[in-house]
PDB file of C-alpha atoms in Angstrom:
ATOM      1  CA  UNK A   1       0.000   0.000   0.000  1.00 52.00           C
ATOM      2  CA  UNK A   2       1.530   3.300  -0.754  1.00 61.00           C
ATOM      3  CA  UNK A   3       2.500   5.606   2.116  1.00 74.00           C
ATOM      4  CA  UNK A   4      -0.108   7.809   3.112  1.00 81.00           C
ATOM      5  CA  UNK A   5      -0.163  11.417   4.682  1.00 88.00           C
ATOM      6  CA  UNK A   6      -0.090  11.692   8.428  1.00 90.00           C
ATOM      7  CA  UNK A   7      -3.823  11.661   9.727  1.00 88.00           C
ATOM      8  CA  UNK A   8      -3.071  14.679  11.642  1.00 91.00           C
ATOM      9  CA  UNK A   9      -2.444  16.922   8.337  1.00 92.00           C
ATOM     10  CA  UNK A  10      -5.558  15.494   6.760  1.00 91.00           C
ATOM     11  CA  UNK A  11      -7.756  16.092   9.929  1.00 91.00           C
ATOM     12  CA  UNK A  12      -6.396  19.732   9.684  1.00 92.00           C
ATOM     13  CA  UNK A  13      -7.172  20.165   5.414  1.00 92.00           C
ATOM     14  CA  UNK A  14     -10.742  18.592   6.283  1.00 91.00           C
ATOM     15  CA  UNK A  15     -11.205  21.274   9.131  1.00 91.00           C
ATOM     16  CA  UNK A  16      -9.650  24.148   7.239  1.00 92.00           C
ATOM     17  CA  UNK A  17     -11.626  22.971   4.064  1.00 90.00           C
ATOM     18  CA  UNK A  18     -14.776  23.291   6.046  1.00 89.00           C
ATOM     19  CA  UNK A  19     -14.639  25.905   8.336  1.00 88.00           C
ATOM     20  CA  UNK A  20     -12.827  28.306   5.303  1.00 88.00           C
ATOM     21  CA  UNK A  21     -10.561  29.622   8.003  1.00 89.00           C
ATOM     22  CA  UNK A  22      -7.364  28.679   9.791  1.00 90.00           C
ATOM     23  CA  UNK A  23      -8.364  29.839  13.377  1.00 90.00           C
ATOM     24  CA  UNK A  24     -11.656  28.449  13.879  1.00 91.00           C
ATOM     25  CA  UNK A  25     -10.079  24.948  12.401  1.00 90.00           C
ATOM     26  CA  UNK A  26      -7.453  25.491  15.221  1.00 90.00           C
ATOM     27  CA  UNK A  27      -9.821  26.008  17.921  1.00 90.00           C
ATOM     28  CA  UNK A  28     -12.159  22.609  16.621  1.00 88.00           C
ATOM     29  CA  UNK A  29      -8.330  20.744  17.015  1.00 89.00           C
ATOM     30  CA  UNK A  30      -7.540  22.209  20.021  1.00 88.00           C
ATOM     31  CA  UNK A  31      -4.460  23.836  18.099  1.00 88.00           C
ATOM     32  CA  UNK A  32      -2.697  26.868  17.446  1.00 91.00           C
ATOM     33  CA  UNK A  33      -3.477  28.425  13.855  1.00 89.00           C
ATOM     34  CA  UNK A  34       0.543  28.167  13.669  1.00 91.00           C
ATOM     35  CA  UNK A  35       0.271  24.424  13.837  1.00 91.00           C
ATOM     36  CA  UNK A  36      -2.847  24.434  11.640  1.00 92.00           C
ATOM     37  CA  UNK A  37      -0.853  26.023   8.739  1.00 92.00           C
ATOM     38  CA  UNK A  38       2.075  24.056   9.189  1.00 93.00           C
ATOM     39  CA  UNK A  39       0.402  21.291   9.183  1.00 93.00           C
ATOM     40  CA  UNK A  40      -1.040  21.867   5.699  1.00 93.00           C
ATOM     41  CA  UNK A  41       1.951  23.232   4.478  1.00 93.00           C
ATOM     42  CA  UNK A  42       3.490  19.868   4.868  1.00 93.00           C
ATOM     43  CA  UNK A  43       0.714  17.792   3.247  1.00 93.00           C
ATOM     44  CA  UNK A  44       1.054  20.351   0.078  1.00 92.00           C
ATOM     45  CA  UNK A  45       4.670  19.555   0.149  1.00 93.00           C
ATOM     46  CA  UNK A  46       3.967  16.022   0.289  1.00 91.00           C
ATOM     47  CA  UNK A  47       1.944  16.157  -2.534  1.00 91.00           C
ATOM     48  CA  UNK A  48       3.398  18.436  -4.389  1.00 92.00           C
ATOM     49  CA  UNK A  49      -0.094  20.633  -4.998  1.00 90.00           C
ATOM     50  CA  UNK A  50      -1.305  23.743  -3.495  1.00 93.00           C
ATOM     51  CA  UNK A  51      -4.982  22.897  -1.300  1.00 94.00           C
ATOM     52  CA  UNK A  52      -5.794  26.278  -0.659  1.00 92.00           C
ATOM     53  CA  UNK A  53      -5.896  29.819  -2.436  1.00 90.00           C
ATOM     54  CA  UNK A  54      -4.802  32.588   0.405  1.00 83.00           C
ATOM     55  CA  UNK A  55      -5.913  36.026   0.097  1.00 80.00           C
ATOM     56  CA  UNK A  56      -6.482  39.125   1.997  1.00 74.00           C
ATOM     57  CA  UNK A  57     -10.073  37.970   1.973  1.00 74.00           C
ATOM     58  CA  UNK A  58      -9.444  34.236   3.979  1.00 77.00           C
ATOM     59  CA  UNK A  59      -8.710  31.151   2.095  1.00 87.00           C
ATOM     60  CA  UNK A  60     -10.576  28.652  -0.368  1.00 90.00           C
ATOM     61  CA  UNK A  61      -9.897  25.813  -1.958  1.00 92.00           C
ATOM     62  CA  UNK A  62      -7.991  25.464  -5.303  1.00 93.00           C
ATOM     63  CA  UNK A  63      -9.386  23.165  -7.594  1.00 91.00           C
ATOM     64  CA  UNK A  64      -7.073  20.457  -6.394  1.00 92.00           C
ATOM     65  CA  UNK A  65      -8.053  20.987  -3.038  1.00 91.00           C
ATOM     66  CA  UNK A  66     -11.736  20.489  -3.875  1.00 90.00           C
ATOM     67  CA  UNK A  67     -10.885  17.069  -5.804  1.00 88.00           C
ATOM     68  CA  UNK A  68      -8.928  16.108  -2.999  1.00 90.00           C
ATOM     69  CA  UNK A  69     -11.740  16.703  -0.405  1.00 88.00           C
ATOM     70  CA  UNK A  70     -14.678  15.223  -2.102  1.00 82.00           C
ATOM     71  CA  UNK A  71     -12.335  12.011  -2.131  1.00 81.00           C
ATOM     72  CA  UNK A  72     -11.160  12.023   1.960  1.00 83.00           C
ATOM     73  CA  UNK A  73     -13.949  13.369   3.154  1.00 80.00           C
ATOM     74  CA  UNK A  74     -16.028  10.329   3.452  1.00 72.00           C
ATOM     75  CA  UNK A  75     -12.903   8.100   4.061  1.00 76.00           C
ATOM     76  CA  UNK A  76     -12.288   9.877   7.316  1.00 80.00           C
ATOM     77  CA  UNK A  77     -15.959  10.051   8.489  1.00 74.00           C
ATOM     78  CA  UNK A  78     -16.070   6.234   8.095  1.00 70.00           C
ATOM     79  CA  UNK A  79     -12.594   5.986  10.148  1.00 74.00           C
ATOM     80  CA  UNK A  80     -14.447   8.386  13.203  1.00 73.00           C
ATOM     81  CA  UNK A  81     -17.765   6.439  13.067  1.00 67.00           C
ATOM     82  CA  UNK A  82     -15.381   3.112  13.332  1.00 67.00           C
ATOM     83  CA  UNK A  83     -13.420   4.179  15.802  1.00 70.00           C
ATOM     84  CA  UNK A  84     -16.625   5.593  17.839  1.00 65.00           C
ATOM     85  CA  UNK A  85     -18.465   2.379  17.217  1.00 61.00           C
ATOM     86  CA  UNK A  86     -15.143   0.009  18.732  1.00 59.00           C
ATOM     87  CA  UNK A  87     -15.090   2.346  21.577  1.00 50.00           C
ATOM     88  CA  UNK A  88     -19.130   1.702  22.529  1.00 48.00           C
ATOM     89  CA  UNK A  89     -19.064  -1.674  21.551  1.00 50.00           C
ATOM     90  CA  UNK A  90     -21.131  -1.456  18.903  1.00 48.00           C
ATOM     91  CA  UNK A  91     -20.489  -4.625  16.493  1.00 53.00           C
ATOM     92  CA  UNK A  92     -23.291  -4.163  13.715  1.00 71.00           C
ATOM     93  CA  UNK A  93     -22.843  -0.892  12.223  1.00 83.00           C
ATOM     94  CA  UNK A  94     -24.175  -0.221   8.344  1.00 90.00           C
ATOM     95  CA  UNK A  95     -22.760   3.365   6.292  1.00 90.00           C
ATOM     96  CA  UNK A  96     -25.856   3.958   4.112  1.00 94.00           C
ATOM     97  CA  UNK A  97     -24.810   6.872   1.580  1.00 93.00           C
ATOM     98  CA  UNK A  98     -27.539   8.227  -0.410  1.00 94.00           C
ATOM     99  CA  UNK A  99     -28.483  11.209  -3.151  1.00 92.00           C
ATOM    100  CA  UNK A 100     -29.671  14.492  -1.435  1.00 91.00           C
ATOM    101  CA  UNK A 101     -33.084  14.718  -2.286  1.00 92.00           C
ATOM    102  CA  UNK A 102     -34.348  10.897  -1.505  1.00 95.00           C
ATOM    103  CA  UNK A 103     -32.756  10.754   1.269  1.00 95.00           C
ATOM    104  CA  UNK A 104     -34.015  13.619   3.154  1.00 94.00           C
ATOM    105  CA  UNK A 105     -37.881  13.494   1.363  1.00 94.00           C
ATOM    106  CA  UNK A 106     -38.360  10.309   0.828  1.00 96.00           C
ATOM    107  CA  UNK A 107     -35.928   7.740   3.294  1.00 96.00           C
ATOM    108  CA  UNK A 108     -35.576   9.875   6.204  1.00 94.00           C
ATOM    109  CA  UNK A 109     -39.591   9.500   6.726  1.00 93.00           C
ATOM    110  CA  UNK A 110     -39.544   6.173   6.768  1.00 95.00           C
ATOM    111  CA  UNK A 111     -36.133   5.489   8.834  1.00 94.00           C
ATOM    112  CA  UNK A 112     -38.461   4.748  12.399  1.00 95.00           C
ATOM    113  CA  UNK A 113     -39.800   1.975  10.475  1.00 96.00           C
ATOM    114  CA  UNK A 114     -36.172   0.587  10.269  1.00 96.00           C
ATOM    115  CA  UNK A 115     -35.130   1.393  13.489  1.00 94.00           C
ATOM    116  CA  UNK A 116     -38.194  -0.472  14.999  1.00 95.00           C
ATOM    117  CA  UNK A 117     -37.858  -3.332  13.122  1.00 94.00           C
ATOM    118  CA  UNK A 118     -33.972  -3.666  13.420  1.00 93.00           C
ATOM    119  CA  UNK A 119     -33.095  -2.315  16.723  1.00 91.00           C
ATOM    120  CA  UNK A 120     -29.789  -4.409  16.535  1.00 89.00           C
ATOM    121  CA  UNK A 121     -28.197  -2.317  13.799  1.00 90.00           C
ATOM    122  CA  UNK A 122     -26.589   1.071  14.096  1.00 88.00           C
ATOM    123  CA  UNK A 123     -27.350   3.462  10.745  1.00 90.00           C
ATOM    124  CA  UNK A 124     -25.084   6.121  10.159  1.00 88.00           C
ATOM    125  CA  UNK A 125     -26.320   7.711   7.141  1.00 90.00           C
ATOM    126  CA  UNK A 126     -24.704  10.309   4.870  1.00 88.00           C
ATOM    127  CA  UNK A 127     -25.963  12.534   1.932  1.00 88.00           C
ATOM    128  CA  UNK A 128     -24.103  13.620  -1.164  1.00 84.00           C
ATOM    129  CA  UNK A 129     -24.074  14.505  -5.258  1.00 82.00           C
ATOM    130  CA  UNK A 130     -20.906  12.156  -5.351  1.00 82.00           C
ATOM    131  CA  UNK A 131     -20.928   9.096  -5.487  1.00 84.00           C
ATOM    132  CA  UNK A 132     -19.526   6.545  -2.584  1.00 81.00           C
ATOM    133  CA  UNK A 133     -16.139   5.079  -2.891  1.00 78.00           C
ATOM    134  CA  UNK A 134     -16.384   1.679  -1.581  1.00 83.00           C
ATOM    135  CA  UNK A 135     -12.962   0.628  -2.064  1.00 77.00           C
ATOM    136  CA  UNK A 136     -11.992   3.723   0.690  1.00 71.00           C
ATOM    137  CA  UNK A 137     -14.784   2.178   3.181  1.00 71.00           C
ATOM    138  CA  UNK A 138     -16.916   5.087   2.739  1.00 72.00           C
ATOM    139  CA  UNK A 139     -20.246   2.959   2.667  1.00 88.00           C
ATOM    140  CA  UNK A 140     -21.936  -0.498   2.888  1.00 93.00           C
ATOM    141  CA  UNK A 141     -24.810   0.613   0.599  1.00 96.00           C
ATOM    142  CA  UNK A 142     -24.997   3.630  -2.020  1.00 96.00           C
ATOM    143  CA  UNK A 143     -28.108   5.157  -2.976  1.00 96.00           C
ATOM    144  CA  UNK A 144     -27.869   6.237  -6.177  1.00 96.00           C
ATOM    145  CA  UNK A 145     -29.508   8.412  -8.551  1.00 94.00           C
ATOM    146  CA  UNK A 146     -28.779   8.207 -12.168  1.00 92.00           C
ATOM    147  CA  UNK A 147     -28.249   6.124 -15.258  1.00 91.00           C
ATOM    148  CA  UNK A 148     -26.874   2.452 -13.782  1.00 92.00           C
ATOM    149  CA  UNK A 149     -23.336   2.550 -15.334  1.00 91.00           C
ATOM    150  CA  UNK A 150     -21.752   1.826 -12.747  1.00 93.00           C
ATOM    151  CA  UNK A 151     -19.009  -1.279 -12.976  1.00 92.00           C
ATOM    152  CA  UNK A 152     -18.291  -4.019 -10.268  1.00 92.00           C
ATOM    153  CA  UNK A 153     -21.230  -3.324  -8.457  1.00 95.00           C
ATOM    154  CA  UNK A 154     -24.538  -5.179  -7.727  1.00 97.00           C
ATOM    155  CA  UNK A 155     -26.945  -3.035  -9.016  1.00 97.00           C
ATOM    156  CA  UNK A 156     -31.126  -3.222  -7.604  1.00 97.00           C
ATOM    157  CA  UNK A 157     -33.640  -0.397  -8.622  1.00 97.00           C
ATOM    158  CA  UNK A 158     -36.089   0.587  -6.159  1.00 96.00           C
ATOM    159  CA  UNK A 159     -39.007   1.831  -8.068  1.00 95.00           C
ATOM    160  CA  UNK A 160     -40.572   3.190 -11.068  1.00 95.00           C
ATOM    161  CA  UNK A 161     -41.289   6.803 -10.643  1.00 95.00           C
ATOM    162  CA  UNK A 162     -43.662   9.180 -13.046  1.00 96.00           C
ATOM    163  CA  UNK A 163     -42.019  12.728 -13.806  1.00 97.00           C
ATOM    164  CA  UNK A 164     -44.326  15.243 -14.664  1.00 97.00           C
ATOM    165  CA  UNK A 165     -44.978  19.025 -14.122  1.00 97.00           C
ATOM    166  CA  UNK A 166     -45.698  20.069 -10.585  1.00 98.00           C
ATOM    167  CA  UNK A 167     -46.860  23.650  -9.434  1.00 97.00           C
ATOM    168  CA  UNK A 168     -48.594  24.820  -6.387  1.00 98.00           C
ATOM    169  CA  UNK A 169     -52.527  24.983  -6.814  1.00 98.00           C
ATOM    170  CA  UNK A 170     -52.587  28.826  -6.118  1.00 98.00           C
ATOM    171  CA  UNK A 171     -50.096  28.994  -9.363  1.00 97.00           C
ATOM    172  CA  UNK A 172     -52.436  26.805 -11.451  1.00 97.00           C
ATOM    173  CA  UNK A 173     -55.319  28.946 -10.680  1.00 97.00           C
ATOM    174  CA  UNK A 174     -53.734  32.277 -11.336  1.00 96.00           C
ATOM    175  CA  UNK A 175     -52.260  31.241 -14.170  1.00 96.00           C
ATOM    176  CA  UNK A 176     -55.267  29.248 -15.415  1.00 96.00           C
ATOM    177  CA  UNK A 177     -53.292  26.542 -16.653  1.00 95.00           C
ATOM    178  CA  UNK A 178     -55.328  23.732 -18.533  1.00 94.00           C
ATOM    179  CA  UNK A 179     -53.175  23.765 -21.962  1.00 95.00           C
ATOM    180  CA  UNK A 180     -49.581  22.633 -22.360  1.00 95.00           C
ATOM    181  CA  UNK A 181     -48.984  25.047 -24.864  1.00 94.00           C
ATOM    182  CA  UNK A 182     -49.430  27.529 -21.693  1.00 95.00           C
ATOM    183  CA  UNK A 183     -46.647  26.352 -19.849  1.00 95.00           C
ATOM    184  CA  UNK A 184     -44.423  28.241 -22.825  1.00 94.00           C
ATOM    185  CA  UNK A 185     -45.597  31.438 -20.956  1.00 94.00           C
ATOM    186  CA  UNK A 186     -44.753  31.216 -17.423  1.00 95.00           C
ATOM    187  CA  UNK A 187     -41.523  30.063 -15.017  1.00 95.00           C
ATOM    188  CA  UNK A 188     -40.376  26.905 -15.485  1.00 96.00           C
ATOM    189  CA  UNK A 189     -37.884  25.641 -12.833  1.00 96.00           C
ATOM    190  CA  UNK A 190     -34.713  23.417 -14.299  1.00 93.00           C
ATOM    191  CA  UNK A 191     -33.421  21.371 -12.063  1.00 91.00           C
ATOM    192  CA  UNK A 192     -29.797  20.518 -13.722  1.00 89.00           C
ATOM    193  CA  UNK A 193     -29.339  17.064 -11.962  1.00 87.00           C
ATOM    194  CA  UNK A 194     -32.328  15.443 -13.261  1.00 92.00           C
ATOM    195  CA  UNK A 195     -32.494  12.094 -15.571  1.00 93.00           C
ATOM    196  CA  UNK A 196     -35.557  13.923 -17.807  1.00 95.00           C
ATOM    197  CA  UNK A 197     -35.326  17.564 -18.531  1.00 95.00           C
ATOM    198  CA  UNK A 198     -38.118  19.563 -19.882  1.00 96.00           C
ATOM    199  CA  UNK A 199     -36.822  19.217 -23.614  1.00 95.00           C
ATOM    200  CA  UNK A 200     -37.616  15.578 -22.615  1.00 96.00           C
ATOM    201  CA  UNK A 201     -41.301  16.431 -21.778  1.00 96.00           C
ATOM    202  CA  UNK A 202     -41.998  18.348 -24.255  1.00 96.00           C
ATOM    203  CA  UNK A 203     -40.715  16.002 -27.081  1.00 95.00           C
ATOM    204  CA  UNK A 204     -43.386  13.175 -25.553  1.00 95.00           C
ATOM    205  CA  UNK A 205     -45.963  15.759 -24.999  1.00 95.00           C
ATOM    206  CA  UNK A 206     -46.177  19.027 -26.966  1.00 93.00           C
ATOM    207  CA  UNK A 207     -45.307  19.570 -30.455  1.00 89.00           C
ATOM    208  CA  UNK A 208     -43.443  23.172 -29.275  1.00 90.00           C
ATOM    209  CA  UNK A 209     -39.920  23.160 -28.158  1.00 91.00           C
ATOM    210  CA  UNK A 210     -39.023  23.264 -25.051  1.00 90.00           C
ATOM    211  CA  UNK A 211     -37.295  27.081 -23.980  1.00 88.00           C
ATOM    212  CA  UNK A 212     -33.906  26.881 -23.790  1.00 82.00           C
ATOM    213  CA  UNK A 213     -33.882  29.458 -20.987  1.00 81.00           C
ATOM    214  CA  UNK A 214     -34.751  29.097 -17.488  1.00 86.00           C
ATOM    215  CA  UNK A 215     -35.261  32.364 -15.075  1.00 78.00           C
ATOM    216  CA  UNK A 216     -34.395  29.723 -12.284  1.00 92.00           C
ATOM    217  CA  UNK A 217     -32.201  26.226 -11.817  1.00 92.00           C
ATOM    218  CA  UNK A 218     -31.352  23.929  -8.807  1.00 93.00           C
ATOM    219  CA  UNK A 219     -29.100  21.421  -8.262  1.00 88.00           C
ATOM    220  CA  UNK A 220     -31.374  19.386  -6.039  1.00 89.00           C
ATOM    221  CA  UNK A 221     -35.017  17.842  -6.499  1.00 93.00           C
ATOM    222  CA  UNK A 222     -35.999  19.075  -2.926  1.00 93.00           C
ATOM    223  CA  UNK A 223     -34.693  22.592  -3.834  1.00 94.00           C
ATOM    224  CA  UNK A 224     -37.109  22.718  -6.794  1.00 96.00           C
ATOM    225  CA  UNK A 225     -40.217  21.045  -5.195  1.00 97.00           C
ATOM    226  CA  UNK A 226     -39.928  24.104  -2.550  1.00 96.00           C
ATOM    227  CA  UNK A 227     -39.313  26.766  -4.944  1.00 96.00           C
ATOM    228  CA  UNK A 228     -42.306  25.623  -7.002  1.00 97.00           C
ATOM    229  CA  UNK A 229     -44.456  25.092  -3.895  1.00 97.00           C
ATOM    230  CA  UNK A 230     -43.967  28.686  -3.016  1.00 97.00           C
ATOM    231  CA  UNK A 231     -45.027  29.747  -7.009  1.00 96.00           C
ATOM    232  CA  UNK A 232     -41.875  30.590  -7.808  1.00 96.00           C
ATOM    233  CA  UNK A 233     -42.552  28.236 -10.933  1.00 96.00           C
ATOM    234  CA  UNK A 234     -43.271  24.827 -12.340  1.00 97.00           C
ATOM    235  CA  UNK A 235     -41.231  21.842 -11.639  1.00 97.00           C
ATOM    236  CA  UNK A 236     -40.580  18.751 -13.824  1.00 97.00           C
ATOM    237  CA  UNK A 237     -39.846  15.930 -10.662  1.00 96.00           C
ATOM    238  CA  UNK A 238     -40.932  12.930  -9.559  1.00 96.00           C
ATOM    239  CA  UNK A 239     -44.480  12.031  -7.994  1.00 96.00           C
ATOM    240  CA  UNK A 240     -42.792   9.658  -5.748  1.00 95.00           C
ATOM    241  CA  UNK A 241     -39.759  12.150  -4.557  1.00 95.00           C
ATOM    242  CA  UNK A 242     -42.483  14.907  -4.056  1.00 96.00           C
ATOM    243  CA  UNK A 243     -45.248  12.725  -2.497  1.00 94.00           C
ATOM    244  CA  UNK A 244     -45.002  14.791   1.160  1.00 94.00           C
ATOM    245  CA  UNK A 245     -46.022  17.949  -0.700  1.00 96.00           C
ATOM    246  CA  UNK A 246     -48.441  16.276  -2.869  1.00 96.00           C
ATOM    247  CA  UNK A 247     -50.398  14.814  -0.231  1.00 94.00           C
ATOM    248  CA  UNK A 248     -50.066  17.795   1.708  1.00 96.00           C
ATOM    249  CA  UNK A 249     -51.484  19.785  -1.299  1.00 96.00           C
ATOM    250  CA  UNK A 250     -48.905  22.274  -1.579  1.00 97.00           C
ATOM    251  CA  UNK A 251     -47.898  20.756  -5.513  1.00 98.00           C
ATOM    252  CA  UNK A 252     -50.175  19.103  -7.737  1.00 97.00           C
ATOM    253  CA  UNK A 253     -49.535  17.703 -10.977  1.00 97.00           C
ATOM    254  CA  UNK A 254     -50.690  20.565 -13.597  1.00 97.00           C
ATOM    255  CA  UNK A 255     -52.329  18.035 -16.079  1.00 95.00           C
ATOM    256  CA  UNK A 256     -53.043  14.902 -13.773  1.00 92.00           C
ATOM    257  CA  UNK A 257     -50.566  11.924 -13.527  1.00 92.00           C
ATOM    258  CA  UNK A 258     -50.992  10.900 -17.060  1.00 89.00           C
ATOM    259  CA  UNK A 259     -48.999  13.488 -18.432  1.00 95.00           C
ATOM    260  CA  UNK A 260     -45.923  11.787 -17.154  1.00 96.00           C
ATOM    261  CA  UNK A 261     -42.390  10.186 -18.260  1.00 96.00           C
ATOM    262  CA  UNK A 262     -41.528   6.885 -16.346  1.00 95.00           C
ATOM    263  CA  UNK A 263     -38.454   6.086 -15.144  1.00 95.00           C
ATOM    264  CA  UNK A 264     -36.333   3.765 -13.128  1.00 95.00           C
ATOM    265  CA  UNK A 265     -33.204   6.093 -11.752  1.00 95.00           C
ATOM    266  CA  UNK A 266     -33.017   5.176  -8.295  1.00 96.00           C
ATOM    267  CA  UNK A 267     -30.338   2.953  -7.330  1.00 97.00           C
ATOM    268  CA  UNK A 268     -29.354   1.276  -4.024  1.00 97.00           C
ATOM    269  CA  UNK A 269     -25.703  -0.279  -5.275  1.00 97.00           C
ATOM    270  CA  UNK A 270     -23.286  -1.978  -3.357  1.00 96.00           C
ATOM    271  CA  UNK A 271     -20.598  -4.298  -3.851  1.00 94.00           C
ATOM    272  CA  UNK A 272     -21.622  -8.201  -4.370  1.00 95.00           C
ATOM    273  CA  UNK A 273     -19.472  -9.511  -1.492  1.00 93.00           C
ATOM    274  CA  UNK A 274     -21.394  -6.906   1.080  1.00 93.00           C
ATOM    275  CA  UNK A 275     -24.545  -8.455  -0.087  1.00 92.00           C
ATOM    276  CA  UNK A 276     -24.676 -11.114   2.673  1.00 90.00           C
ATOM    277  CA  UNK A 277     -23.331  -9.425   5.531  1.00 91.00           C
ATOM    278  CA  UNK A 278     -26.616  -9.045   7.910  1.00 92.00           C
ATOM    279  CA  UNK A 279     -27.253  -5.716   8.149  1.00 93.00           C
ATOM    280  CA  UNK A 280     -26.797  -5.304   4.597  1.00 95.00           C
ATOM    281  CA  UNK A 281     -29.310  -8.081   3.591  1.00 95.00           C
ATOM    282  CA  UNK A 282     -31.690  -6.347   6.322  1.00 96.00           C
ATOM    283  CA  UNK A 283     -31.031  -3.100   5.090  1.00 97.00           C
ATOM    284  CA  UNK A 284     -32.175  -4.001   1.012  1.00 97.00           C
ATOM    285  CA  UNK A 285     -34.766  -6.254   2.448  1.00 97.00           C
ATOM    286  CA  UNK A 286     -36.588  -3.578   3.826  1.00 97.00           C
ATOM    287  CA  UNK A 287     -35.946  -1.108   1.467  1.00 97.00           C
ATOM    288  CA  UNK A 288     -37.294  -2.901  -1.273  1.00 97.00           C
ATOM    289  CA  UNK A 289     -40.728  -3.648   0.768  1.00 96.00           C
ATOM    290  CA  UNK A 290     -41.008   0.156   1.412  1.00 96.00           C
ATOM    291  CA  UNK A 291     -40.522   0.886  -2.504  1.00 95.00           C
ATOM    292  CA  UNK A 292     -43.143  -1.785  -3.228  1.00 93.00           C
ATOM    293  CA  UNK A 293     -45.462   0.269  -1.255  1.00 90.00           C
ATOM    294  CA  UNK A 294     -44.364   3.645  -2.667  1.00 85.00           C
ATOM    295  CA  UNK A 295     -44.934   2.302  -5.698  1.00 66.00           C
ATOM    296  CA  UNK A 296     -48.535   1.058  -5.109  1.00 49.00           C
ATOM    297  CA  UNK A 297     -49.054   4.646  -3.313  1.00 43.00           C
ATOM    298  CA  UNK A 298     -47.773   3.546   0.543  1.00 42.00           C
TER     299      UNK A 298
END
């Protein structure tokens, strides 16, 4: 195994790298901002890159420090929650990493469920665009969102899910919207990470194009759900990622549930030899029984 950096110089990048400042890093390690910055200094001479950009202003990270940090990051969360779980004695831990958006609208709902039923295991869950890296230990089980190209992996989807225009009911009724061709005339919200974009839509549904500019985008589902739910727009998600604010009433689909384009793009992926390790096998077993019911409208 190649030599790695001391852990104490990558504790101090991850604590610089997400505080944005030297002394309030030093005061989380119980340092001096003296040791803080020598301690970086080192790991830049060890690998031969600059982490951070310095300025009057504070500090941020260079472009190789951003690369470097979405890599360690979850490599030395998993080495804390380890070393936290030897230390209590707990023996049946599961790292469940998951996309943004389902995991705090549609899993985190239904977590009780998992805890009641498997009081034995100990979930540490994490959220992130990126994908997991399973050969750093970063996860048991990643939730992904996406097109499944993903190599040496087992690969199970959870669901089918309908994407279709969503909009709060007060926007419907001022804008009296009844005809697709209408929706050429208001907001639409893009949300950049999504498998089906509106030129998608539109090419199943309307023979206009779809506008090629948007007043407003997001990078998450949840972000454009709430922006549409307060009328700042329409949003093309899923039924199934924005069922809470469905069956609350603060979206609706514009032209009923027909009007939709259906999808498999949710993932849970993990490596074949996890797949019979207990809390794994519990884990996908009941994850799979609550998408069967999501899918049947549990």
């Amino acid at each position: 195994m190649p030599a790695l950096p001391p852990i104490v110089n990558l504790l101090a990048f991850e604590a610089v790298a997400r505080r944005r400042s030297f002394a309030i890093a030093a005061t989380e390690l119980h340092l001096t901002a003296s040791a803080v910055s020598h301690q970086i200094s080192r790991l830049e001479a060890e690998l031969g890159l600059r982490l951070f950009e310095r300025s009057a202003h504070g500090v941020r990270l260079s472009s190789a420090g951003e690369q470097y940090l979405s890599r360690i990051s979850g490599a030395l969360a998993a080495i804390s929650s380890a070393t936290d779980d030897l230390r209590h004695g707990v023996s049946n831990s599961l790292y469940v990493h998951s996309a943004p958006s389902i995991a705090s609208l549609w899993l985190m709902p239904r977590l009780r469920r998992f805890a009641e039923a498997h009081p034995h295991v100990s979930l540490n869950l994490s959220a992130a665009h990126s994908h997991s890296d399973f050969q750093l230990g970063q996860a048991d089980i990643d939730i992904r969102y996406g097109v499944p190209q993903w190599d040496n992996v087992a690969i199970e989807p959870l669901f089918e899910e309908r994407i279709l225009p969503l909009a709060s009911p007060a926007f419907v009724r001022e804008h009296r919207l009844k005809r697709i061709d209408q929706l050429l005339d208001v907001p639409l919200i893009q949300s950049n990470v999504s498998v089906v974009q509106w030129s998608d839509w539109f090419a199943r549904y309307s023979k206009r194009r779809a506008p090629d500019h948007f007043s407003i985008r997001f990078d998450r589902a949840q972000m454009s759900l709430d922006a549409a739910a307060q009328g700042l727009g329409i949003a093309l998600e899923s039924a199934i990622i924005a069922g809470r604010h469905l069956a609350e009433n603060r979206l609706v689909p514009i032209f009923g549930m027909s009007k939709a384009i259906r999808i498999k793009a949710h993932f849970a992926v993990y490596p074949p030899k996890y797949g019979k390790r207990p809390a794994v096998e519990a884990f996908l077993a009941w994850i799979h029984a609550e998408a069967a019911k999501t899918s049947i409208g549990g």
